[in-house]
Short mmCIF file of C-alpha atoms (C1' of nucleotides) in Angstrom, two decimals:
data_model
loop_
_atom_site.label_atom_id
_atom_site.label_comp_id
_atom_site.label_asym_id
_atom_site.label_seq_id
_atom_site.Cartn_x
_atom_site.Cartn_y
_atom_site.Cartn_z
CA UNK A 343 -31.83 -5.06 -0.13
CA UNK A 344 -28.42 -3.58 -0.94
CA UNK A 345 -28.25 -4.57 -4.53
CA UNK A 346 -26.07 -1.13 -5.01
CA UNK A 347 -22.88 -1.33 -4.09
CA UNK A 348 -20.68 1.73 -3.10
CA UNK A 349 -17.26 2.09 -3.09
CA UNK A 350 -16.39 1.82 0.55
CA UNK A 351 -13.48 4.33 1.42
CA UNK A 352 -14.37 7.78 -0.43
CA UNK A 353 -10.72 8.52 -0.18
CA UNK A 354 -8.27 5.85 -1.33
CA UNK A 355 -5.48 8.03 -0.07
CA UNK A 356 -6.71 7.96 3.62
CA UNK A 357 -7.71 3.65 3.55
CA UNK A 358 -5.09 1.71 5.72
CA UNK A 359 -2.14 0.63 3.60
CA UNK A 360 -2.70 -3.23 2.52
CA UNK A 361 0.30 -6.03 1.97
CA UNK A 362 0.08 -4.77 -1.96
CA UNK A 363 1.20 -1.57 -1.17
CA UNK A 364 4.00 -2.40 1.50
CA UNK A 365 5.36 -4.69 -0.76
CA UNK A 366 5.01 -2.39 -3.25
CA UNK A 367 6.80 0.10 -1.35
CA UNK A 368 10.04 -2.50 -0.63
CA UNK A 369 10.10 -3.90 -4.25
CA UNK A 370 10.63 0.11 -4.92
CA UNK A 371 13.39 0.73 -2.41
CA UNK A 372 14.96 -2.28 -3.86
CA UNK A 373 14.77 -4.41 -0.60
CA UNK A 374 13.88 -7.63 -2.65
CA UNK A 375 16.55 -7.93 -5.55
CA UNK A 376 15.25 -8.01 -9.34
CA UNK A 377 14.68 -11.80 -10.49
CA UNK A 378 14.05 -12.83 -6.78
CA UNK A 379 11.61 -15.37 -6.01
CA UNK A 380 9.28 -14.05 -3.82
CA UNK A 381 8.04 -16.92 -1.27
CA UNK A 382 4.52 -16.80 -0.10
CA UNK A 383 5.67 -18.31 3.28
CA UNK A 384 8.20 -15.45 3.92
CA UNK A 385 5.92 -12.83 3.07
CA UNK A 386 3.30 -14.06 5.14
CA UNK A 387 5.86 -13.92 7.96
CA UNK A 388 7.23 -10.66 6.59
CA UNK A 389 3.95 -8.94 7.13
CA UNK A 390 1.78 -11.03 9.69
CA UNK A 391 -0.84 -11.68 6.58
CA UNK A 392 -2.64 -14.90 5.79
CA UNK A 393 -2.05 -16.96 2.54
CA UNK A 394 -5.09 -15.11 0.55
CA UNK A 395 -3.87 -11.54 1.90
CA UNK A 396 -0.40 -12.35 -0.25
CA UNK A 397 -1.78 -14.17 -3.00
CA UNK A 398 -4.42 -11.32 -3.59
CA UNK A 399 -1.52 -8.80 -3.17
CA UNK A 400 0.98 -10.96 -5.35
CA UNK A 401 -1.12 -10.83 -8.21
CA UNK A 402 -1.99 -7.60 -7.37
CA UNK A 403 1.47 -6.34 -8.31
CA UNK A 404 1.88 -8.72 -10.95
CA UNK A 405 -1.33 -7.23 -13.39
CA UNK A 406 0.02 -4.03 -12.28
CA UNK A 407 3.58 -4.90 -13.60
CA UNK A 408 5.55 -5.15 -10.94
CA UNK A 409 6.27 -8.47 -10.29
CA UNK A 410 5.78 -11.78 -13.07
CA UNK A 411 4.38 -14.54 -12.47
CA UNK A 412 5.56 -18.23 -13.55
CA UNK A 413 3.10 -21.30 -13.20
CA UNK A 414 4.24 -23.55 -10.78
CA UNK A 415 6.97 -21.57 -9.98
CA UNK A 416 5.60 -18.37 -8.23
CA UNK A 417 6.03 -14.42 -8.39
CA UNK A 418 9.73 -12.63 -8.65
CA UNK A 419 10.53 -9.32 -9.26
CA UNK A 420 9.93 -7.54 -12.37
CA UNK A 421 13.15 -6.93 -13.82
CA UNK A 422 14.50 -3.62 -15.47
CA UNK A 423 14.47 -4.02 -19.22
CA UNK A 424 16.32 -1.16 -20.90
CA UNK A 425 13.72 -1.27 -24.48
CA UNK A 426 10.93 -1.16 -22.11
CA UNK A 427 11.88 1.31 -19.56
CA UNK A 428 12.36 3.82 -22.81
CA UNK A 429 9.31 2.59 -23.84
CA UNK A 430 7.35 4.32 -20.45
CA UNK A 431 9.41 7.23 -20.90
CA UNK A 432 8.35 8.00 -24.07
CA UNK A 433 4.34 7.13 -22.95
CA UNK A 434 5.46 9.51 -19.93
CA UNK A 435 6.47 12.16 -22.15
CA UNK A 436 3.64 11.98 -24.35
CA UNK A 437 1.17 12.34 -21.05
CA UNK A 438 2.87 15.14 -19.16
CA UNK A 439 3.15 17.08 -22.12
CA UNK A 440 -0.03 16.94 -23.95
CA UNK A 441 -1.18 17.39 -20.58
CA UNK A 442 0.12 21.54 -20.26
CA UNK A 443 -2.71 22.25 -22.06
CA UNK A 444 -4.82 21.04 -19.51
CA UNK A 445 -2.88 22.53 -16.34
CA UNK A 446 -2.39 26.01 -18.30
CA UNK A 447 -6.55 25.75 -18.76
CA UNK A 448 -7.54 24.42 -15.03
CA UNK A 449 -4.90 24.86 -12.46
CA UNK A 450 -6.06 27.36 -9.54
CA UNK A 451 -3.92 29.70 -7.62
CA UNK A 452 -3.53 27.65 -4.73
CA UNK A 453 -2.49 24.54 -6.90
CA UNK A 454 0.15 26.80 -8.39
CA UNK A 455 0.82 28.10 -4.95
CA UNK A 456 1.37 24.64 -4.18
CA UNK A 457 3.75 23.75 -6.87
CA UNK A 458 5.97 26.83 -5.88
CA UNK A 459 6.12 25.41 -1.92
CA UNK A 460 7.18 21.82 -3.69
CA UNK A 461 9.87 23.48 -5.93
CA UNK A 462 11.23 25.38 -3.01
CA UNK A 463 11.42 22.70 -0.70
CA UNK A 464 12.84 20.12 -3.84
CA UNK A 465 15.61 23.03 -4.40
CA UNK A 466 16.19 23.33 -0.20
CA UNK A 467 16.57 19.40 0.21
CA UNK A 468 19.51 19.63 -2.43
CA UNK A 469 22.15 20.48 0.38
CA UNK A 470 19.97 19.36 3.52
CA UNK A 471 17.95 16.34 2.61
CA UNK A 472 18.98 12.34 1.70
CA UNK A 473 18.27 11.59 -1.46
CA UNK A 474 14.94 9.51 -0.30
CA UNK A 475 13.67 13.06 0.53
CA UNK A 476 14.63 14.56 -2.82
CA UNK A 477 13.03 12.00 -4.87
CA UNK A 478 9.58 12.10 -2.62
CA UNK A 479 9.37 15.62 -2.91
CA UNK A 480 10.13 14.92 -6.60
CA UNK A 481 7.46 12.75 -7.15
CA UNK A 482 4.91 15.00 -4.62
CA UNK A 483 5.58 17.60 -6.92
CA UNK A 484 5.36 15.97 -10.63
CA UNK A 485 2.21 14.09 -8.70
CA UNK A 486 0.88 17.75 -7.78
CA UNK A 487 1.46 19.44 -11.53
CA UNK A 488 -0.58 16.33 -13.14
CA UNK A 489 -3.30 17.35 -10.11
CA UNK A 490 -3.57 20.55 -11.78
CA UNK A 491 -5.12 19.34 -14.99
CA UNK A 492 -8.61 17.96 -12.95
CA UNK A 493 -7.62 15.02 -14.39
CA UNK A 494 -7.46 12.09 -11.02
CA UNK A 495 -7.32 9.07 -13.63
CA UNK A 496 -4.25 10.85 -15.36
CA UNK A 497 -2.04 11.32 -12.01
CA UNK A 498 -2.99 7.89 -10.65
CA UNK A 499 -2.37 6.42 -14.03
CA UNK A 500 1.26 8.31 -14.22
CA UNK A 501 2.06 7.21 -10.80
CA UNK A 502 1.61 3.47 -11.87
CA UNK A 503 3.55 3.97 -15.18
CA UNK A 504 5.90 5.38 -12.54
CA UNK A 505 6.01 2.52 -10.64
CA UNK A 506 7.11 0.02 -13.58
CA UNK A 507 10.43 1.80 -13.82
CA UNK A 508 11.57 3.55 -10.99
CA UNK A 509 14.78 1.72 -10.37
CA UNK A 510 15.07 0.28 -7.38
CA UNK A 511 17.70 1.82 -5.76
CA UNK A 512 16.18 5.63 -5.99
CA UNK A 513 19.06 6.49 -3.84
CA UNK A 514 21.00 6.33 -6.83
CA UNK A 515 19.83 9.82 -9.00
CA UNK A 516 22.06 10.84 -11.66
CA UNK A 517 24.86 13.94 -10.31
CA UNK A 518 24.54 16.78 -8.51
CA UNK A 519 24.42 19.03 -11.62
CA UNK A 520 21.26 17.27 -12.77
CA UNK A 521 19.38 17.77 -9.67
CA UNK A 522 20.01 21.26 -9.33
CA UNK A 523 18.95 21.33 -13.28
CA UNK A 524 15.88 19.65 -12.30
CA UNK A 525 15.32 22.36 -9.37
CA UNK A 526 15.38 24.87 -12.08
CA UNK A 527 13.34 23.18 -14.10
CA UNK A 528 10.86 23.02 -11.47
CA UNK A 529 10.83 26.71 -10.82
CA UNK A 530 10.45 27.28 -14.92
CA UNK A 531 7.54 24.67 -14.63
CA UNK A 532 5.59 26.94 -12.33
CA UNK A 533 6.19 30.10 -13.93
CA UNK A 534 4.93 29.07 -17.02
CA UNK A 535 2.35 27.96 -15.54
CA UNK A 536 1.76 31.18 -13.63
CA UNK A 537 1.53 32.43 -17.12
CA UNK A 538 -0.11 29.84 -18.53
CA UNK A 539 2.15 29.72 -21.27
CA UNK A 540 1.30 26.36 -23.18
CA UNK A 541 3.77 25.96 -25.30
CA UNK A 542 6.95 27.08 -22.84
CA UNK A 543 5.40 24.47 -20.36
CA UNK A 544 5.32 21.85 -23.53
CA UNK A 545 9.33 22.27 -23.70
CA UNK A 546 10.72 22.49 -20.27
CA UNK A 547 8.35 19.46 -18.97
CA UNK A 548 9.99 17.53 -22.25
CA UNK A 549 13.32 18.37 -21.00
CA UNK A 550 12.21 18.03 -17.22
CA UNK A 551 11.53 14.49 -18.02
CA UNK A 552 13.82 13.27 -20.54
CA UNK A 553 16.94 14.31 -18.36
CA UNK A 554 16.93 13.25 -15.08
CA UNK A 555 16.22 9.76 -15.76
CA UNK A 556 17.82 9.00 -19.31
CA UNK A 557 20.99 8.05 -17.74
CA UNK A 558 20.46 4.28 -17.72
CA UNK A 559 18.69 4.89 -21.35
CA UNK A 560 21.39 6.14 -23.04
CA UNK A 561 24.11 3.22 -21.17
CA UNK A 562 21.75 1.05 -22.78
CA UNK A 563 21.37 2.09 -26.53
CA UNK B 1110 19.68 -24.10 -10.26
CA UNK B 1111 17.35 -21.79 -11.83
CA UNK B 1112 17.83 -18.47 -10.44
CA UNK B 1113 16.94 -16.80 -13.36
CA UNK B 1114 13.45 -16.97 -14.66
CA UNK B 1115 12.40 -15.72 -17.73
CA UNK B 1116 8.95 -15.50 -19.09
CA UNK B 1117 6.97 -18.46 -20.05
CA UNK B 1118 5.45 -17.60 -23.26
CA UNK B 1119 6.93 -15.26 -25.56
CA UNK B 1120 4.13 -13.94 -27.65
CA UNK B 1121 1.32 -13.28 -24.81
CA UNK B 1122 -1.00 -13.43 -27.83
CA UNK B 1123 -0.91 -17.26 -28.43
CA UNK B 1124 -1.69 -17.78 -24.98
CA UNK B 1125 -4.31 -20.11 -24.34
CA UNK B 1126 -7.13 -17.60 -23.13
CA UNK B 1127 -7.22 -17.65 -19.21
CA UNK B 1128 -10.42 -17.27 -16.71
CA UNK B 1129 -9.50 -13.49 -16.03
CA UNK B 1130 -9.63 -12.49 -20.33
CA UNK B 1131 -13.06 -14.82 -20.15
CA UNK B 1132 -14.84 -13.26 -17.60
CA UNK B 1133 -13.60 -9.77 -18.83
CA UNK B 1134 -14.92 -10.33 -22.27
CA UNK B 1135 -18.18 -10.81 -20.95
CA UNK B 1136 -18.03 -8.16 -18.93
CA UNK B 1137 -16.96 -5.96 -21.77
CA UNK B 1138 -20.13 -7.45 -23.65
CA UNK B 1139 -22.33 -6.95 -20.72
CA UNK B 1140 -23.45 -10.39 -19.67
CA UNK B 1141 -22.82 -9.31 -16.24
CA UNK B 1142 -25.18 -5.98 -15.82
CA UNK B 1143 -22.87 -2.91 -14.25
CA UNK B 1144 -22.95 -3.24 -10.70
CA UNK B 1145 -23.75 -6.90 -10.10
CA UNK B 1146 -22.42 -9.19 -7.82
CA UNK B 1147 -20.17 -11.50 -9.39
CA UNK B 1148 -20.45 -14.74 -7.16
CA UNK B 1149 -17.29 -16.69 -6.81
CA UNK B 1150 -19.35 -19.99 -6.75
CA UNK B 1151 -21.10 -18.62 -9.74
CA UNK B 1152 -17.82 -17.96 -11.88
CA UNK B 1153 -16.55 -21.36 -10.51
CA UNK B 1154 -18.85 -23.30 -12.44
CA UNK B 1155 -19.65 -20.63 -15.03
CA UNK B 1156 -15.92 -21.69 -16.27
CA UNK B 1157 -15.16 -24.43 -14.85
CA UNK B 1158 -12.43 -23.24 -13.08
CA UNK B 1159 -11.34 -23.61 -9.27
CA UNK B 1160 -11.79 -21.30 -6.41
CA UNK B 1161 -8.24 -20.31 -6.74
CA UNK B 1162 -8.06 -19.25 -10.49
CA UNK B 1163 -11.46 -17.22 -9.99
CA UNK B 1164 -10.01 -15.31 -7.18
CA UNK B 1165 -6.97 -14.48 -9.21
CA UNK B 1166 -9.08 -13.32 -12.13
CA UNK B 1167 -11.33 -11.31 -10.12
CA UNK B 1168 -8.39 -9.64 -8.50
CA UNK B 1169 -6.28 -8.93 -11.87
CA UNK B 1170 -9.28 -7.21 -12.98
CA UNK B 1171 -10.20 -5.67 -9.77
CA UNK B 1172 -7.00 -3.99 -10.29
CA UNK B 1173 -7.52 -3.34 -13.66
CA UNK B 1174 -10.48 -1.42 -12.87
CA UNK B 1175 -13.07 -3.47 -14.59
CA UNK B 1176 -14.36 -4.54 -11.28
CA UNK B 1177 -14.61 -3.10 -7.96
CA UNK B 1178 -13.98 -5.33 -4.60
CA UNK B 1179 -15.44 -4.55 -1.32
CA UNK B 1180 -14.06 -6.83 1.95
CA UNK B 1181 -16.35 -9.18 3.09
CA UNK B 1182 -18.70 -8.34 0.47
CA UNK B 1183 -17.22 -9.50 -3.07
CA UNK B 1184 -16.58 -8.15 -5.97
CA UNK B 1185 -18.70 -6.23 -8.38
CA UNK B 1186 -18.89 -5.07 -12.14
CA UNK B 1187 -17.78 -1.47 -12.46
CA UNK B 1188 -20.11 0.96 -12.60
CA UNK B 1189 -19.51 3.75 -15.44
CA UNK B 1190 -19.22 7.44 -14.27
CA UNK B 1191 -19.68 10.12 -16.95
CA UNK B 1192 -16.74 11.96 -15.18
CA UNK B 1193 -13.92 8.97 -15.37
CA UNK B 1194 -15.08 8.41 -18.59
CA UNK B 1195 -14.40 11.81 -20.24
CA UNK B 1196 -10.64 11.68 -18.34
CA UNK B 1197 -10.12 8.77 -19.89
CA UNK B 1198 -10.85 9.67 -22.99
CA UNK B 1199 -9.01 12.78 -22.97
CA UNK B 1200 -5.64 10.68 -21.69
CA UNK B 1201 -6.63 8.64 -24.91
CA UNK B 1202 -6.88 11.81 -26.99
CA UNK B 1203 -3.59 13.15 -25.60
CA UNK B 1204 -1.71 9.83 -25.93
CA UNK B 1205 -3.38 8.84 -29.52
CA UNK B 1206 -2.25 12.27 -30.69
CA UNK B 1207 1.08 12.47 -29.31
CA UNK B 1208 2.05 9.60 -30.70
CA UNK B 1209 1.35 10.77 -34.32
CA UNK B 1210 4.85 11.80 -34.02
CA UNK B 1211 6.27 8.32 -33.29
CA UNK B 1212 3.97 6.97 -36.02
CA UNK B 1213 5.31 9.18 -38.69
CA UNK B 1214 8.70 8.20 -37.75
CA UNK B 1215 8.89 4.61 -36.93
CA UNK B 1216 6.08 3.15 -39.38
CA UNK B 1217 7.18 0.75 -41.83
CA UNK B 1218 5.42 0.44 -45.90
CA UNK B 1219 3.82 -2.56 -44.58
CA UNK B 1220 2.42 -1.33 -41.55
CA UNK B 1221 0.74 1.38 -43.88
CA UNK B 1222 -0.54 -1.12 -46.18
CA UNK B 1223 -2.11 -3.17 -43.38
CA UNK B 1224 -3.66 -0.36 -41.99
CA UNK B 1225 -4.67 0.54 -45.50
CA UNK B 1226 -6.47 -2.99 -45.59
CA UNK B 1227 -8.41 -2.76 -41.75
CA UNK B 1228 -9.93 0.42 -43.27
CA UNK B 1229 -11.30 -0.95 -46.53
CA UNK B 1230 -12.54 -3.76 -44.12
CA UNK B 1231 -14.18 -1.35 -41.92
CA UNK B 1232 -15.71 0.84 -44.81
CA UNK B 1233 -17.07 -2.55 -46.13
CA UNK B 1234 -18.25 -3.93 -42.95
CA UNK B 1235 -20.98 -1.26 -42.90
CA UNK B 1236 -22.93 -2.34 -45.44
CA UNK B 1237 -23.04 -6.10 -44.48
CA UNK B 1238 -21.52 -6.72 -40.79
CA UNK B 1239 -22.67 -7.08 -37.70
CA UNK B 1240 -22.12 -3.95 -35.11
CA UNK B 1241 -19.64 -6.35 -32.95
CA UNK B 1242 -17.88 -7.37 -36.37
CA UNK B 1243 -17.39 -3.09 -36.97
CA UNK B 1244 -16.18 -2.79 -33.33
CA UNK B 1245 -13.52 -5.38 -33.39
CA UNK B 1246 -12.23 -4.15 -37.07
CA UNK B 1247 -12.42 -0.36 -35.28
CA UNK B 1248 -10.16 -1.61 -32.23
CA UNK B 1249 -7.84 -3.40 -34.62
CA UNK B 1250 -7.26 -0.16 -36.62
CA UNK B 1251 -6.18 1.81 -33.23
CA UNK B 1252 -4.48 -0.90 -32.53
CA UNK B 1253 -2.53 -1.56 -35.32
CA UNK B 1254 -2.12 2.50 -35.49
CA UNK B 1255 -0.16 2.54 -32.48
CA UNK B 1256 1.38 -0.61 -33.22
CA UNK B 1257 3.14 1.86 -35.84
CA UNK B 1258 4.82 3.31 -33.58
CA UNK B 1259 7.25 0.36 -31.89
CA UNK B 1260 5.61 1.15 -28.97
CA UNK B 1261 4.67 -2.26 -27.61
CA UNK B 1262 3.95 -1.07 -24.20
CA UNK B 1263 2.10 2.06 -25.28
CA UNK B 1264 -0.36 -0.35 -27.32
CA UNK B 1265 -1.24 -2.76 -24.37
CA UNK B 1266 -1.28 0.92 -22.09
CA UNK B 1267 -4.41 2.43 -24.73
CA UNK B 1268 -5.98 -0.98 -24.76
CA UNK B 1269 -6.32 -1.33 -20.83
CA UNK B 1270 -7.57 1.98 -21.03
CA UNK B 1271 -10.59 0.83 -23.71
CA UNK B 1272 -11.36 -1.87 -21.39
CA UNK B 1273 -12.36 0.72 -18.46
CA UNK B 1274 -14.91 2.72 -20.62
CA UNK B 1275 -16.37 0.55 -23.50
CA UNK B 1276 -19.82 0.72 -22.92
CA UNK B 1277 -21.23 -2.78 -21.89
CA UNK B 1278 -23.04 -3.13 -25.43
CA UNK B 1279 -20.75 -2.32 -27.35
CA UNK B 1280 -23.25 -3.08 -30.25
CA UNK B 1281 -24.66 0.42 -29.61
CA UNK B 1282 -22.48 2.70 -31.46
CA UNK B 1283 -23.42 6.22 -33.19
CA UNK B 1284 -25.43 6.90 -35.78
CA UNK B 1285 -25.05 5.47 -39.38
CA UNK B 1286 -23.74 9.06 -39.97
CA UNK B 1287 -20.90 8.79 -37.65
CA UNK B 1288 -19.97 5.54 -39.01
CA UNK B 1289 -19.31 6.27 -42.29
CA UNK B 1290 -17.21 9.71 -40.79
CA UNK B 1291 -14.83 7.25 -39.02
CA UNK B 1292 -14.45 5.03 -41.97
CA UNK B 1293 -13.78 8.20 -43.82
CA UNK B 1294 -11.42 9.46 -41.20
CA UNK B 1295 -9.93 5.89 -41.18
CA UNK B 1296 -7.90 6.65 -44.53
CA UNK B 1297 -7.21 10.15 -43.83
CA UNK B 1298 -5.33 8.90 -41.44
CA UNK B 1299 -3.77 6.34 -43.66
CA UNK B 1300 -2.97 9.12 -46.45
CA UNK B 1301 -1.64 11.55 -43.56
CA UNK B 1302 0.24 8.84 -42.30
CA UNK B 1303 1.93 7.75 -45.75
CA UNK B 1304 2.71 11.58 -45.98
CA UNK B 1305 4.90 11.81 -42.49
CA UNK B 1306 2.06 14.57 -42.20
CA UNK B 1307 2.60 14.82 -38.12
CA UNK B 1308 0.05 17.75 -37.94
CA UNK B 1309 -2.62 16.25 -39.94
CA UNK B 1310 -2.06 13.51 -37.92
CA UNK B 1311 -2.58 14.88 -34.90
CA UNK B 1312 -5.46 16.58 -36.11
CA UNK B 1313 -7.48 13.66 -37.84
CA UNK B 1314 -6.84 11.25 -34.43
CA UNK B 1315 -8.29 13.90 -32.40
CA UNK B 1316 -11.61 14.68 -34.08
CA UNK B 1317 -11.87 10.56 -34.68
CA UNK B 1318 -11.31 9.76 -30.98
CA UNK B 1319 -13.61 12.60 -29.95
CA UNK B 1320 -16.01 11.89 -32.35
CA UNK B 1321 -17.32 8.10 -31.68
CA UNK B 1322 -17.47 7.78 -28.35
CA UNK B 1323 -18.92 11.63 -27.32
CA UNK B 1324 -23.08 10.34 -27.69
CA UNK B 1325 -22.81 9.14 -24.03
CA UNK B 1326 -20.15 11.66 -22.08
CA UNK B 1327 -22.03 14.45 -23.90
CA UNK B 1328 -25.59 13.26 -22.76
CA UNK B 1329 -24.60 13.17 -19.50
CA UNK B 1330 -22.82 16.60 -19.29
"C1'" DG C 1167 -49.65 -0.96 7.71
"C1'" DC C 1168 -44.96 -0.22 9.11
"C1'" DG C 1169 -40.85 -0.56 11.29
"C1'" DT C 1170 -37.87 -3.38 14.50
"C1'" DG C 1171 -35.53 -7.25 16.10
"C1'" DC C 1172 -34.25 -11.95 15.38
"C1'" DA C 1173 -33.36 -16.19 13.19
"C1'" DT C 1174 -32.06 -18.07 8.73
"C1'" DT C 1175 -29.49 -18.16 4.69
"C1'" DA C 1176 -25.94 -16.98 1.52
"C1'" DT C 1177 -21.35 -15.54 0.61
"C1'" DT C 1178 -16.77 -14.38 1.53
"C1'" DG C 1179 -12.53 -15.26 4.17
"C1'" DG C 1180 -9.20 -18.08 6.60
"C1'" DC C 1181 -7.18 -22.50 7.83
"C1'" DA C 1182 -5.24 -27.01 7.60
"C1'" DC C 1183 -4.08 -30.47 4.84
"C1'" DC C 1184 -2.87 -32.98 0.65
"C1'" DA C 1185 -1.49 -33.22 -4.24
"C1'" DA C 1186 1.38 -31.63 -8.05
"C1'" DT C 1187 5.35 -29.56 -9.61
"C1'" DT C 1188 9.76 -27.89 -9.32
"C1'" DT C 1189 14.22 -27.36 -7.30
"C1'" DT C 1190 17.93 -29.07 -4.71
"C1'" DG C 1191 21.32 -32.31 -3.38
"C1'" DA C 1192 23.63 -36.60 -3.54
"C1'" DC C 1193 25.22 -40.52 -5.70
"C1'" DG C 1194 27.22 -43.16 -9.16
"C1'" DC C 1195 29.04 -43.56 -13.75
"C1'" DC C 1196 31.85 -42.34 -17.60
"C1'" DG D 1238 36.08 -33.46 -13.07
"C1'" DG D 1239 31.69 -33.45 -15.53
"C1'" DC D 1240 27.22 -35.41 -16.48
"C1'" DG D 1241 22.98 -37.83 -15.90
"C1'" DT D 1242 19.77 -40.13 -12.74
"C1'" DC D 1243 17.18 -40.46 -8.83
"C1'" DA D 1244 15.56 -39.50 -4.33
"C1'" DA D 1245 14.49 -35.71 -0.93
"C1'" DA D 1246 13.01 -31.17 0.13
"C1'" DA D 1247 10.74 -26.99 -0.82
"C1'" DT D 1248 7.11 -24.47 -2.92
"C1'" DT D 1249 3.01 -23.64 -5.23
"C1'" DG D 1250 -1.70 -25.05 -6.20
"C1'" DG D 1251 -6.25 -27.16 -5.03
"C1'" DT D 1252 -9.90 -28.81 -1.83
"C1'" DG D 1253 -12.92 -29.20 1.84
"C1'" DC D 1254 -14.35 -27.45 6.03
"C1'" DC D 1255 -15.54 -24.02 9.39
"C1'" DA D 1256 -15.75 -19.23 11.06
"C1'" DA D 1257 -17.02 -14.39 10.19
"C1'" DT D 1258 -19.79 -11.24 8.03
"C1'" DA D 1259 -23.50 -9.52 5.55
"C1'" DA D 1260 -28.11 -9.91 3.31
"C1'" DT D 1261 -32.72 -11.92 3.52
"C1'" DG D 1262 -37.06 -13.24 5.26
"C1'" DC D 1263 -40.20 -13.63 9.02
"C1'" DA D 1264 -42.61 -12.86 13.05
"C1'" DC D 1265 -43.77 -9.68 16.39
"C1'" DG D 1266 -45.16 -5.39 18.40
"C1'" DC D 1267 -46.78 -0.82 17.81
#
DNA sequence: GCGTGCATTATTGGCACCAATTTTGACGCC
DNA sequence: GGCGTCAAAATTGGTGCCAATAATGCACGC
């Protein structure tokens, strides 16, 4: 008499990856073009899934933003809108900072411990990595600062937001003198941290965020 | 050759309502108990719909969290934890807040005045409506709060976010007491609001949001 | 009386096929 | 050459059927 159901994989980070999330993951790197159909028959092909695998994953994406979806007509890829994209910034924003208060109040040692390996290895990748490496150690490390709040909803709910705008191509970040601005940045994140200074951490995440990815922003207003 | 699709219905609001905003509505007023099966043959003739639509809908919620899918078992009505519930409400605390700024800024005489009007309707409402009639009034204010702040996407984000914790009656609110505080509270954040006050803002929105939703995240703590 | 194993039943999941709709392409007309 | 019309092709959407899996109930043995 199992009449109480349990969620089946205690750790969502460890369960297989499905078709949603490889999809997900080439939508990101921009291997389907914005405004492209996407045909149930090729991606059953494309990933050796049956017609309810892709449908399920299709409107997976779709509630989750990533893709629309047409009657009649199908699923294509979400595409960029400038008013919008500002739009998740500014939620963005809003979350990281108001969530300092949180990291300065629950983050651990080893979290900020953590945070100081990520910065380090963000800053090394500058000369040594692509830039695929740079912006997953980017996102490992924003991922990791939101971690240090307690707060699981909060990062998972930032890494969806994150997923509605990310432009495709993440190969294309904005110049070098940004990125080595955003190492820095990273480096003043975790000191203030280190001291939980609330306020300091309230400005430089602010500026953390609102730079790097602004540049298509400000083309646009 | 229409390569370029656009969006069916401009104002997603005069949509006719679809299976997945049906089924989630009863959810939300818990005619499905927490943790139930929901039977696809069930929903099929529950609303009429085909195997295909309900499978959509049950997926577009699964991954709006309002349901939980296990393979080869179904899906099933989320179960409320204590612990998501409280990080919810604090992302709604730090987003609500944070956005006091935008408010100030961006709201219009006329959003004031219609906000002005959903209070008086809520302040009246206690003496002679019904406890749903109070909620929906409640989640129009917020809603037409944030609306204040040209924020479209920030709106839909916060309501989402209501639709993972609202307790399945929602007829059960506070007590009488902490009613007539958030109808009080209701135009001090109009006043504040008419004032630019950003601080008082910020202030009022976080004792209201704390305030009338604490009964059941502070029993269980 | 209680647990175990087995058959039965219920439900989801996948498949093939057909219908409905849309897009594409071609043809003819102005 | 451009435009509208119409047929053909492609794609999504719906249905019924069967397999796979899980829950239920029952009989049996201890």
């Amino acid at each position: 008499m199992d009449e109480l159901p349990r969620a089946g994989w205690p750790n969502e980070e460890t369960a297989p990856p499905g078709v949603a999330e490889r999809l997900a993951r080439d939508i990101q790197a921009g291997r389907f073009q914005p405004g492209s159909w996407l045909k149930q028959i090729e991606l059953q092909r494309r990933y050796g899934a049956n017609r309810s695998e892709i449908r399920k994953a299709l409107e997976h994406l779709a509630s989750k933003r990533l893709i629309q979806y047409l009657p009649n007509r199908g699923y294509f890829v979400h595409r960029e809108d400038d008013a919008v994209a500002a739009e998740i910034r500014d939620i963005r924003i809003m979350l990281e900072t108001s969530a300092a208060e949180f990291m300065a109040r629950n983050a651990a040692e080893h979290h900020v411990v953590e945070l100081e390996t990520l910065a380090k290895r963000f800053a090394a990748l500058l000369d040594a990595g692509t830039m695929v490496e740079i912006y997953e150690v980017n996102l490992a490390f924003h991922r990791a600062l939101l971690a240090t709040t307690g707060n699981h909803s909060l990062v998972e709910l930032v890494s969806e937001l994150r997923l509605r705008t990310s432009p495709a191509p993440a190969s294309q970040w904005s110049t070098r003198r940004r990125m080595e601005q955003s190492a820095r940045e990273h480096f003043e994140i975790v000191e203030a941290l280190r001291a939980r200074d609330v306020a300091r951490l309230h400005v430089i995440i602010e500026r953390h965020i609102s730079q790097p990815e602004t540049e298509e922003a400000d083309k646009g207003r």
